[in-house]
GROMACS .gro file of C-alpha atoms in nm:
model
  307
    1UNK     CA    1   0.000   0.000   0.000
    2UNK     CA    2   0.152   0.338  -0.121
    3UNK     CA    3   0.162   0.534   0.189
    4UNK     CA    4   0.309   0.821  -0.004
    5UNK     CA    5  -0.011   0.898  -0.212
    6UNK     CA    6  -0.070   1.176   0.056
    7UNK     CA    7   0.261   1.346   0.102
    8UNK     CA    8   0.094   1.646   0.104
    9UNK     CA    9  -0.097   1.588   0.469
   10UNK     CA   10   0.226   1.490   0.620
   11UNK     CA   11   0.447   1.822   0.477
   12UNK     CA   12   0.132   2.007   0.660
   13UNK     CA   13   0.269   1.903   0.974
   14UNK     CA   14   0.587   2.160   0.859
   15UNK     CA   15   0.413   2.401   0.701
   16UNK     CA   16   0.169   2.463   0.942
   17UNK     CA   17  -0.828   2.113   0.489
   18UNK     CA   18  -1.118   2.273   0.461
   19UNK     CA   19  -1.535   2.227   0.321
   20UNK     CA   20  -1.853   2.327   0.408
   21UNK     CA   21  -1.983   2.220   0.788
   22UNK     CA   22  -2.202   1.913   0.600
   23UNK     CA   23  -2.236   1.758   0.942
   24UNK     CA   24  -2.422   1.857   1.189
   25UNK     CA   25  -2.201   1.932   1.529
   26UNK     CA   26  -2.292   1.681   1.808
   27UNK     CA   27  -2.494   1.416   1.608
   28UNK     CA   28  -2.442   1.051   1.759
   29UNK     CA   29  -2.487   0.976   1.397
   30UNK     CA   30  -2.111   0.882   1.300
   31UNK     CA   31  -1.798   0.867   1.464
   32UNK     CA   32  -1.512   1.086   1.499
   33UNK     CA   33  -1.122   1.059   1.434
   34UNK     CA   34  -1.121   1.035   1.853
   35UNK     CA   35  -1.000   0.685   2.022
   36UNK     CA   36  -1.001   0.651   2.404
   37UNK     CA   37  -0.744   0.383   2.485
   38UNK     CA   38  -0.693   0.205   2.846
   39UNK     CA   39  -0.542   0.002   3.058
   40UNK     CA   40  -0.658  -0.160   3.371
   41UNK     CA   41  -0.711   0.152   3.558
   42UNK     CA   42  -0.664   0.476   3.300
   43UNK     CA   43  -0.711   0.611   3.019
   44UNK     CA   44  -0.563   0.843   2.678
   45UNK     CA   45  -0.768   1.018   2.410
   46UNK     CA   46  -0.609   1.000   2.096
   47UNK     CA   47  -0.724   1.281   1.829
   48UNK     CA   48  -0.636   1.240   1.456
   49UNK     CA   49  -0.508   1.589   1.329
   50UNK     CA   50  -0.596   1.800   0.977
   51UNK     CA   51  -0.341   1.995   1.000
   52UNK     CA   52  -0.480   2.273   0.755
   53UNK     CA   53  -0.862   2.363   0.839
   54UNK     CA   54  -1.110   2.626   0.832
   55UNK     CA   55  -1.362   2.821   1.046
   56UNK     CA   56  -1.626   2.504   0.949
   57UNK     CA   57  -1.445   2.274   1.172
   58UNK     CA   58  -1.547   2.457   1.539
   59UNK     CA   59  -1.683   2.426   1.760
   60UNK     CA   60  -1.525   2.094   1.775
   61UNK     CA   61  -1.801   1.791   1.866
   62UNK     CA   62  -1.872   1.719   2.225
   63UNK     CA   63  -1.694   1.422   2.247
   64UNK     CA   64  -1.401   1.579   2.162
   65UNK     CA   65  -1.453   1.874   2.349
   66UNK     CA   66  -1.556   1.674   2.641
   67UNK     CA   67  -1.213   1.487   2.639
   68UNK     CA   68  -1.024   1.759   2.573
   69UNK     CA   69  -1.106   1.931   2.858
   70UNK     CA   70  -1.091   1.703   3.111
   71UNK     CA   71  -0.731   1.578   3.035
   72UNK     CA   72  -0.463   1.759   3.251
   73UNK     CA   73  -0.186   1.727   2.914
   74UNK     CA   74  -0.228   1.792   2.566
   75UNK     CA   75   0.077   1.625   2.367
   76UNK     CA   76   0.117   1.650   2.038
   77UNK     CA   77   0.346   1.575   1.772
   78UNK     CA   78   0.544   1.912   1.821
   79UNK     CA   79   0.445   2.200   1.960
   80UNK     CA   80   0.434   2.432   1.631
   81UNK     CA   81   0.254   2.720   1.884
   82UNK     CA   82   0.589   2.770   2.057
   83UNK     CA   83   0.780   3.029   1.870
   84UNK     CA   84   1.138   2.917   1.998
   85UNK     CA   85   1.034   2.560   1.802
   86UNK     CA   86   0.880   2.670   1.504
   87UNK     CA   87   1.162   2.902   1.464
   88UNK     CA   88   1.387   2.587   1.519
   89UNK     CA   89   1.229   2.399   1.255
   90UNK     CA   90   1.269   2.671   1.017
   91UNK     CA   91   1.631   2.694   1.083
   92UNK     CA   92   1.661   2.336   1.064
   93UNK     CA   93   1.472   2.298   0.707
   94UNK     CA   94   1.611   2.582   0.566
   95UNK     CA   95   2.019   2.443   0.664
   96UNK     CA   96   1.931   2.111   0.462
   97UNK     CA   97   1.692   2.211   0.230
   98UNK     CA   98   1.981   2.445   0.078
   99UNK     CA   99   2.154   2.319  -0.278
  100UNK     CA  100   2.580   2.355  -0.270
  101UNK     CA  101   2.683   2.665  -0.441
  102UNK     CA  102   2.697   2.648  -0.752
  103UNK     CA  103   2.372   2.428  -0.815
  104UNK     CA  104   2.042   2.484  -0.901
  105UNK     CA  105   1.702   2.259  -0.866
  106UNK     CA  106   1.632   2.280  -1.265
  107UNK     CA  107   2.000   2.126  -1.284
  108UNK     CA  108   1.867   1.826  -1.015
  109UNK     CA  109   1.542   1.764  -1.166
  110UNK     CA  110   1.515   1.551  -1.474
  111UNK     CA  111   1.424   1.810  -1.756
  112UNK     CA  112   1.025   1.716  -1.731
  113UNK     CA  113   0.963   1.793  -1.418
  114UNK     CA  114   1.139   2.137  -1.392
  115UNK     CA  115   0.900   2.254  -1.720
  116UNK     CA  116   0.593   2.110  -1.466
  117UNK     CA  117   0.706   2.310  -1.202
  118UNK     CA  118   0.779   2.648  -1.420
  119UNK     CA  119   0.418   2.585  -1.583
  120UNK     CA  120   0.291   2.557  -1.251
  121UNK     CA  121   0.481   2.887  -1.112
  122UNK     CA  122   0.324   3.094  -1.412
  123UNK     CA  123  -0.055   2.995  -1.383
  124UNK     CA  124   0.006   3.109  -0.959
  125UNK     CA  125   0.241   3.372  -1.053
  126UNK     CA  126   0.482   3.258  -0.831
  127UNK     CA  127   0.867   3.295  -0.946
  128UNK     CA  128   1.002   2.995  -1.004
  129UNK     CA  129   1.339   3.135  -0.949
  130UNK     CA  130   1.262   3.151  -0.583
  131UNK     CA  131   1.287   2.771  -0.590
  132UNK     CA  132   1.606   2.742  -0.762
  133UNK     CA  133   1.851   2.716  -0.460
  134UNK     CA  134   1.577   2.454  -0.291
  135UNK     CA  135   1.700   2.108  -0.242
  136UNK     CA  136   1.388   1.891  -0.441
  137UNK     CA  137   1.236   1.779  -0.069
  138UNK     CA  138   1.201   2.172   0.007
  139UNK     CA  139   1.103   2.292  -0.311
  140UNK     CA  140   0.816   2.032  -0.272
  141UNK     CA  141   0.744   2.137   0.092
  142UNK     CA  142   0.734   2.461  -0.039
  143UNK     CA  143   0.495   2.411  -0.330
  144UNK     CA  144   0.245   2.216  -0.113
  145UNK     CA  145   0.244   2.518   0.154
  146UNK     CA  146   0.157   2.708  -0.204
  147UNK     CA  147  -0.164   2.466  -0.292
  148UNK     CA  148  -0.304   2.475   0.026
  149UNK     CA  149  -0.327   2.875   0.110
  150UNK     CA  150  -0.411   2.959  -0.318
  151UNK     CA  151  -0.726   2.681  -0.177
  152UNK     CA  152  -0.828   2.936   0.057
  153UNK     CA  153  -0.741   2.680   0.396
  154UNK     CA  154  -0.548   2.782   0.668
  155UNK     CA  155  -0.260   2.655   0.911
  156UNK     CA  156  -0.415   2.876   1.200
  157UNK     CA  157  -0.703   2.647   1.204
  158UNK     CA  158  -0.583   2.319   1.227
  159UNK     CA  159  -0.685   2.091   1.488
  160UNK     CA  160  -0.314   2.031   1.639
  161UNK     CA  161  -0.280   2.402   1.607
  162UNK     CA  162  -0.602   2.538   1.815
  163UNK     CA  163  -0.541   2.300   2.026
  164UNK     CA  164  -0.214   2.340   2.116
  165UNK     CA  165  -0.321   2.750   2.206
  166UNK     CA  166  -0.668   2.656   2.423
  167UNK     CA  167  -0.401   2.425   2.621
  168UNK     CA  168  -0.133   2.739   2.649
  169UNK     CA  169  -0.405   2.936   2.753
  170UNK     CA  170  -0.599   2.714   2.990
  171UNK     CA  171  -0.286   2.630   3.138
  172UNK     CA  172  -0.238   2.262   3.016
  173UNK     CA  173   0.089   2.084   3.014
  174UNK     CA  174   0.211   2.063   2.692
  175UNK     CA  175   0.408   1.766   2.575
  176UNK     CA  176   0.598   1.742   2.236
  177UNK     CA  177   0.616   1.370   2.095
  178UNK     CA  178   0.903   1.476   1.868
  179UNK     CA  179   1.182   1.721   1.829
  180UNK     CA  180   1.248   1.937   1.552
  181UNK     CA  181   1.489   1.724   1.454
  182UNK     CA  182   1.283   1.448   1.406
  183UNK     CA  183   1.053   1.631   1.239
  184UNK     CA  184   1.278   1.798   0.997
  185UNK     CA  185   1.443   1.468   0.890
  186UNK     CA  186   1.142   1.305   0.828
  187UNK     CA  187   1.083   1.463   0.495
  188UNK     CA  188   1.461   1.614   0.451
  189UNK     CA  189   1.666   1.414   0.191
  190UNK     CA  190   2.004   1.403   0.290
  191UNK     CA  191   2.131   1.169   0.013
  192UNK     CA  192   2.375   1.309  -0.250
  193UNK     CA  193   2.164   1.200  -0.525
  194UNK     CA  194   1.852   1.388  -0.438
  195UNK     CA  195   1.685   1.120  -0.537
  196UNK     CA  196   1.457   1.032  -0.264
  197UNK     CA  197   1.381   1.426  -0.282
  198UNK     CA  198   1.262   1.402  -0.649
  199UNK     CA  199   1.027   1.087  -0.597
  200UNK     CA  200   0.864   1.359  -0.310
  201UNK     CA  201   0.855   1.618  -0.559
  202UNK     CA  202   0.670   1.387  -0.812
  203UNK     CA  203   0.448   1.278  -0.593
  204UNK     CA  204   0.377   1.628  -0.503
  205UNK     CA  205   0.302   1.746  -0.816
  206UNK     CA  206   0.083   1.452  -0.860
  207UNK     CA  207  -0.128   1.561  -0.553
  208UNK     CA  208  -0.163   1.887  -0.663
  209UNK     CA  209  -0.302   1.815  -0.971
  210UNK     CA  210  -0.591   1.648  -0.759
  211UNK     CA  211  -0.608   1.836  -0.437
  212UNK     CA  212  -0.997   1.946  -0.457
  213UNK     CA  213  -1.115   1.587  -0.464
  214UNK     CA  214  -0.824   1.454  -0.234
  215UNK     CA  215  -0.883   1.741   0.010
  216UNK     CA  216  -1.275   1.638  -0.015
  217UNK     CA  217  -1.293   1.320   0.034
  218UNK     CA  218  -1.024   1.359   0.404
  219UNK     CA  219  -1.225   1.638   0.493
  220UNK     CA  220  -1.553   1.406   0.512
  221UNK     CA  221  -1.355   1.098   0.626
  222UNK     CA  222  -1.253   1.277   0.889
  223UNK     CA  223  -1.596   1.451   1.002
  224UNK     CA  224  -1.738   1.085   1.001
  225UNK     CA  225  -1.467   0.941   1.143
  226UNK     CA  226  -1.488   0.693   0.837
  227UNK     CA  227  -1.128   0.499   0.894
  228UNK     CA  228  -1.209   0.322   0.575
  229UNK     CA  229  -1.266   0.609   0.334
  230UNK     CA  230  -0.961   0.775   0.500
  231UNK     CA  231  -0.744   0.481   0.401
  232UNK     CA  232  -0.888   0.453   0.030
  233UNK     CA  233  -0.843   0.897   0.030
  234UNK     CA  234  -0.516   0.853   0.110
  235UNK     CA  235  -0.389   0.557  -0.067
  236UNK     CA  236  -0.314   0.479  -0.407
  237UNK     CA  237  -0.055   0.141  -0.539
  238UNK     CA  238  -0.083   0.241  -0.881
  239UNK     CA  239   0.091   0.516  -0.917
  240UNK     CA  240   0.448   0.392  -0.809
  241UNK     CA  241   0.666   0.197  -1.045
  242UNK     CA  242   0.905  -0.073  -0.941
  243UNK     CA  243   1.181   0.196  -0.983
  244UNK     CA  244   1.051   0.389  -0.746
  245UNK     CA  245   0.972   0.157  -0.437
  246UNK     CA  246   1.319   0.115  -0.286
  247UNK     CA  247   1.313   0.512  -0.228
  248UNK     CA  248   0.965   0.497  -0.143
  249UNK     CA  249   0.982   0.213   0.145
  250UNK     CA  250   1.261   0.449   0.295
  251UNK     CA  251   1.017   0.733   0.262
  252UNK     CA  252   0.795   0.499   0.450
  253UNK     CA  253   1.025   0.430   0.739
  254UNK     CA  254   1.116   0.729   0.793
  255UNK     CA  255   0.753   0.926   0.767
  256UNK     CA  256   0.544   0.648   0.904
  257UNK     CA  257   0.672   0.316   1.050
  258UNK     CA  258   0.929   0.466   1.308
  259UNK     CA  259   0.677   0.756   1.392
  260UNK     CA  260   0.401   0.572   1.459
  261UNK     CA  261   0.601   0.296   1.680
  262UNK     CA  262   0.767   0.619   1.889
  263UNK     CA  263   0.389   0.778   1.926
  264UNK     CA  264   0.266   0.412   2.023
  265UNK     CA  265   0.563   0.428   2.310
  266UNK     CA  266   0.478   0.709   2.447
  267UNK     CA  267   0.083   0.615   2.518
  268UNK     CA  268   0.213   0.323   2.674
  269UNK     CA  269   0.434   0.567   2.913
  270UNK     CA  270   0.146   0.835   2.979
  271UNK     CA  271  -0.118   0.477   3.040
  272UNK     CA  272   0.194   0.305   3.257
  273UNK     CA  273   0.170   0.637   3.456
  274UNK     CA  274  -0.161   0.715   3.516
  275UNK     CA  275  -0.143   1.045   3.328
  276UNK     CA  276  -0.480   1.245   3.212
  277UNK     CA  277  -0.367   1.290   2.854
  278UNK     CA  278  -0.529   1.384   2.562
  279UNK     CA  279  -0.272   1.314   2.233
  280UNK     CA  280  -0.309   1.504   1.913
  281UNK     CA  281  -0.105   1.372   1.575
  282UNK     CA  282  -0.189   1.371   1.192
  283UNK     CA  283  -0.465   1.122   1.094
  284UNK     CA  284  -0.315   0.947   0.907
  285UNK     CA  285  -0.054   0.817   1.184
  286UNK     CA  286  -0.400   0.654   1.328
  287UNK     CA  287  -0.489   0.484   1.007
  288UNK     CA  288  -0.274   0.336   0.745
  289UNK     CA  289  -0.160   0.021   0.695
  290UNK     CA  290  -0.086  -0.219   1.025
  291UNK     CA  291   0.189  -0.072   1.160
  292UNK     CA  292  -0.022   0.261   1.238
  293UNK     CA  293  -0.089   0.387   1.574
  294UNK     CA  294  -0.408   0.257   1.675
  295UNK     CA  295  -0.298  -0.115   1.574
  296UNK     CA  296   0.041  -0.090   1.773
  297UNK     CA  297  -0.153  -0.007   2.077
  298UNK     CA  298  -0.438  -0.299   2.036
  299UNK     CA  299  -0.115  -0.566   1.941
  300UNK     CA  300   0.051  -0.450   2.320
  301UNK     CA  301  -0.314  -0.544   2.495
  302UNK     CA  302  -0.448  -0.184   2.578
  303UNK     CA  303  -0.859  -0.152   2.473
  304UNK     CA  304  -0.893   0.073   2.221
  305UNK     CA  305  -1.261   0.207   2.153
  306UNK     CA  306  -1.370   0.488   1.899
  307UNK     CA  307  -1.586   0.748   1.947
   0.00000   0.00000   0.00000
């Protein structure tokens, strides 16, 4: 299963989706992206995140609401409210997401791709010289932040992100599940070749191309809390070719698998200690594939229940 088929929700996370309020707030009707897991004697709610949202999303249902405040600790994948971290993760991206002098990202790219991207640039009227010094993973982080704010959605209204200020300003404990680090080389391609950056930047352009319906159909999965639809929204086999999969299983390691298994670690801890926790990360940490969040936690024993 390509987990790559929605890069675009996981650069989010960096950057920091949005339709019309179809549901109706507090229906017992469907489900939400909101697990409670225990153990013998406590219990963690665990939220799944859109990073990018708008005004259509609040006031959040009363299951969530009700969880949210009666936990003592919001933690959450990084605390992108703190301005000594975000600022860390920008100085982080922007030391490796740098070409060597001397180099440029139409001289990286195969020939194709940079016309896609200078097509692109001209119908948003965005230079595409300001990409030129980008490393391919950046210039691809960069074009996604692009999408999403010319689609009218915004980074101030994602769940993790209102969130993270009601907990500042109720006075919450705020715990970050990752450094900047961590987050940084997640997406960052280090390699010489650039060539796990240019599968991302494919794949990226792919998901632009289709954003409307991709952002559509995660937007509703996520306001049912329809796991299944979330999984088909977000995954796609067809699209990469045997040349491709080596770089994309590292992709997958590094974005997903070793992510989710840290996240899945640290529940345990906050259940082990009897802490009042309620744990915000992207959705789709909670939802692909076996190895995601939700299944880690059932495989160690814990009840896991959604609401």
């Amino acid at each position: 299963m390509d987990k790559m088929k929605k890069i675009l929700f996981v650069v989010c996370a960096l950057l920091m989706v949005s339709c019309a309020g179809v549901f109706k707030k507090g229906s017992s009707e469907h489900k939400h992206f909101l697990w409670k897991v225990s153990d013998e004697n406590s219990s963690v709610w665990v939220l799944g995140s859109i990073h990018f949202a708008d005004s259509t999303f609040y006031p959040l249902d009363s299951a969530i609401e009700t969880a949210f405040v009666n936990a003592e600790e919001l933690a959450a994948e990084i605390n992108i409210n703190d301005d000594s971290v975000s600022q860390d993760v920008a100085k982080k991206m922007l030391k490796q997401g740098v070409l060597p002098n001397g180099t440029t990202l139409d001289q990286v790219l195969p020939e194709g791709m940079w016309k896609t991207i200078d097509s692109l640039c001209l119908a948003w009227n965005y230079p595409p010289i300001l990409l030129k010094r980008f490393r391919p993973w950046f210039a691809a982080t960069t074009l996604s932040g692009i999408a999403f704010q010319r689609a009218g959605i915004d980074p101030n209204y994602g769940i993790d992100a209102v969130l993270l200020e009601r907990a500042a300003n109720e006075g919450k404990t705020i715990v970050g599940l990752e450094t900047a680090e961590e987050q940084v080389n997640a997406v960052a391609d280090t390699g010489t070749s650039d060539s796990a950056g240019i599968f991302y930047m494919k794949t990226t352009l792919r998901e632009i191309s289709e954003l409307d319906s991709m952002v559509a159909q995660i937007i509703r999965a996520w306001k049912t809390g329809d796991v299944e639809l979330m999984r088909k929204a977000m995954n796609e086999d067809e699209f990469v070719d045997e040349a491709d999969s080596t770089v994309q299983k590292d992709f997958e390691e590094r974005i997903y698998t070793s992510r989710n298994a840290k996240m899945a670690e640290s529940i345990e801890e906050f259940l082990k200690d009897d802490r009042k926790v309620f744990v915000v990360v992207g959705a789709a940490h909670l939802t692909l594939d076996d190895d995601n969040v939700i299944s880690l936690l059932q495989k160690k024993g814990f009840t896991v229940e959604q609401f």
